[in-house]
Amino acid sequence: MFAPASTPTAALSALCIDYRDAPLADVLQDPQLLAAFSFGHEAARVDDTRHVQVTLTPLTAAPLEVWRVNDHVQHGQRDGIAFSHGSGLQFCALELADTGDIETVAAEAYARFEAWLSESLYARPLRIWNYLDAITEGEGDAERYRRFCVGRARGIGRAQHPHELPAATAIGHAQRSGRFQLYWLAATTPGTPLENPRQVQAWRYPRQYGPQAPGFARALLPASSNMPLLLSGTAAVVGHASQHDHQLEAQLDEVLTNLQTLISSARTQRPALSPALGQRTPLKVYVRDAAAMPQVDALLAQRLPGVPRIVLHGHVCRRELLVEIDGCHV
């Protein structure tokens, strides 16, 4: 079994996720840093396993996304997977070359993901991100997102029960990168997957969306009250159908309604959560059309004043959907 130098505590310490305008070198000096993310093709890549360069172009020079815990963090690399851990939490990142066959790439990535969890004390995935090229390229069941879903299920290699599904995001690079990025947050203690009563569970999507339904929960509530609510990638979907075909502002409002509904659902189990999106709800906003990014940013400034956000050029997994948002909430 792959284990850290000391057995992690059962209770999770606070995970703090925020956006910080600071030099990356300074952030990496923090002994309690679990992970740091920079955005854009021009962002520096450094030799530190806690750092990930997300190759999605931001609207403006983006701050770093910084994850911290209340403990000294150990970090390293094993079998091509970068890891860091502390306070009962582990961050892992895996990057593979994407040569075009995304089903095979996803199958390999998720087989390695599953093998890692099976050998780790941090065996409970809470949150996953997937970034891949050309997510909606191809027609019908040949579409790359559909093939990705097939590959992911093949790599996991077993049926997943709804109670073990993590929150997740899958977004396409607007430009070819040749990279598939998978990173995740796992814990020693499982969380509680949450669903949106306005939406059909993703794992119950009908056949019209592909041969393999996506495997994720709409949000996840970690076991510890010191952890934020983890919000999956959320788009303008009601039931299982896309809403407001190619209407950007209406879709954005639908996304915000879905996020607010998830927060309200989570508060039935954890009333201490803030009742609304606010300053402690850092959001990542993915916009399909680069020319629409300033409009989305301006609309969010009106609707959610003071809410921290990073606006990124990224493609949602359905062509008619123009914007998606993920984040966390305290």
Short mmCIF file of N, CA and C in Angstrom, two decimals, residues 20 22-31 33 36 38 44 46 48 50-51 64:
data_model
loop_
_atom_site.label_atom_id
_atom_site.label_comp_id
_atom_site.label_asym_id
_atom_site.label_seq_id
_atom_site.Cartn_x
_atom_site.Cartn_y
_atom_site.Cartn_z
N ARG A 20 -5.00 34.22 -5.97
CA ARG A 20 -3.99 35.08 -5.39
C ARG A 20 -3.09 35.68 -6.46
N ALA A 22 0.18 36.74 -6.91
CA ALA A 22 1.47 36.63 -6.24
C ALA A 22 2.41 35.86 -7.16
N PRO A 23 3.70 36.08 -7.04
CA PRO A 23 4.64 35.28 -7.83
C PRO A 23 4.54 33.80 -7.45
N LEU A 24 4.56 32.94 -8.46
CA LEU A 24 4.46 31.51 -8.21
C LEU A 24 5.58 31.04 -7.29
N ALA A 25 6.77 31.56 -7.48
CA ALA A 25 7.89 31.13 -6.64
C ALA A 25 7.62 31.40 -5.17
N ASP A 26 6.96 32.51 -4.87
CA ASP A 26 6.63 32.82 -3.48
C ASP A 26 5.58 31.87 -2.93
N VAL A 27 4.57 31.58 -3.73
CA VAL A 27 3.50 30.67 -3.30
C VAL A 27 4.06 29.28 -3.00
N LEU A 28 5.01 28.83 -3.81
CA LEU A 28 5.57 27.49 -3.63
C LEU A 28 6.45 27.37 -2.39
N GLN A 29 6.78 28.48 -1.76
CA GLN A 29 7.55 28.44 -0.52
C GLN A 29 6.71 28.07 0.69
N ASP A 30 5.38 28.07 0.52
CA ASP A 30 4.46 27.83 1.64
C ASP A 30 4.46 26.34 1.99
N PRO A 31 4.85 25.95 3.20
CA PRO A 31 4.88 24.53 3.55
C PRO A 31 3.49 23.90 3.68
N LEU A 33 1.11 24.47 1.40
CA LEU A 33 0.52 24.50 0.05
C LEU A 33 0.27 23.09 -0.44
N ALA A 36 -1.08 24.52 -6.53
CA ALA A 36 -1.19 25.85 -7.12
C ALA A 36 -1.36 25.68 -8.62
N SER A 38 -1.71 27.66 -12.44
CA SER A 38 -1.61 28.83 -13.31
C SER A 38 -2.36 28.52 -14.60
N ALA A 44 4.15 29.97 -16.79
CA ALA A 44 5.39 29.24 -16.55
C ALA A 44 5.09 27.84 -15.99
N VAL A 46 6.93 24.93 -13.74
CA VAL A 46 8.07 24.80 -12.84
C VAL A 46 8.17 23.36 -12.37
N ASP A 48 7.91 21.50 -9.76
CA ASP A 48 7.35 21.32 -8.42
C ASP A 48 6.05 20.54 -8.59
N ARG A 50 3.52 20.20 -6.91
CA ARG A 50 2.29 20.83 -6.45
C ARG A 50 1.73 21.83 -7.46
N HIS A 51 2.44 22.06 -8.55
CA HIS A 51 2.03 23.07 -9.53
C HIS A 51 1.47 22.41 -10.78
N LEU A 64 -3.20 33.15 -9.54
CA LEU A 64 -3.02 31.74 -9.25
C LEU A 64 -4.21 31.22 -8.46
#
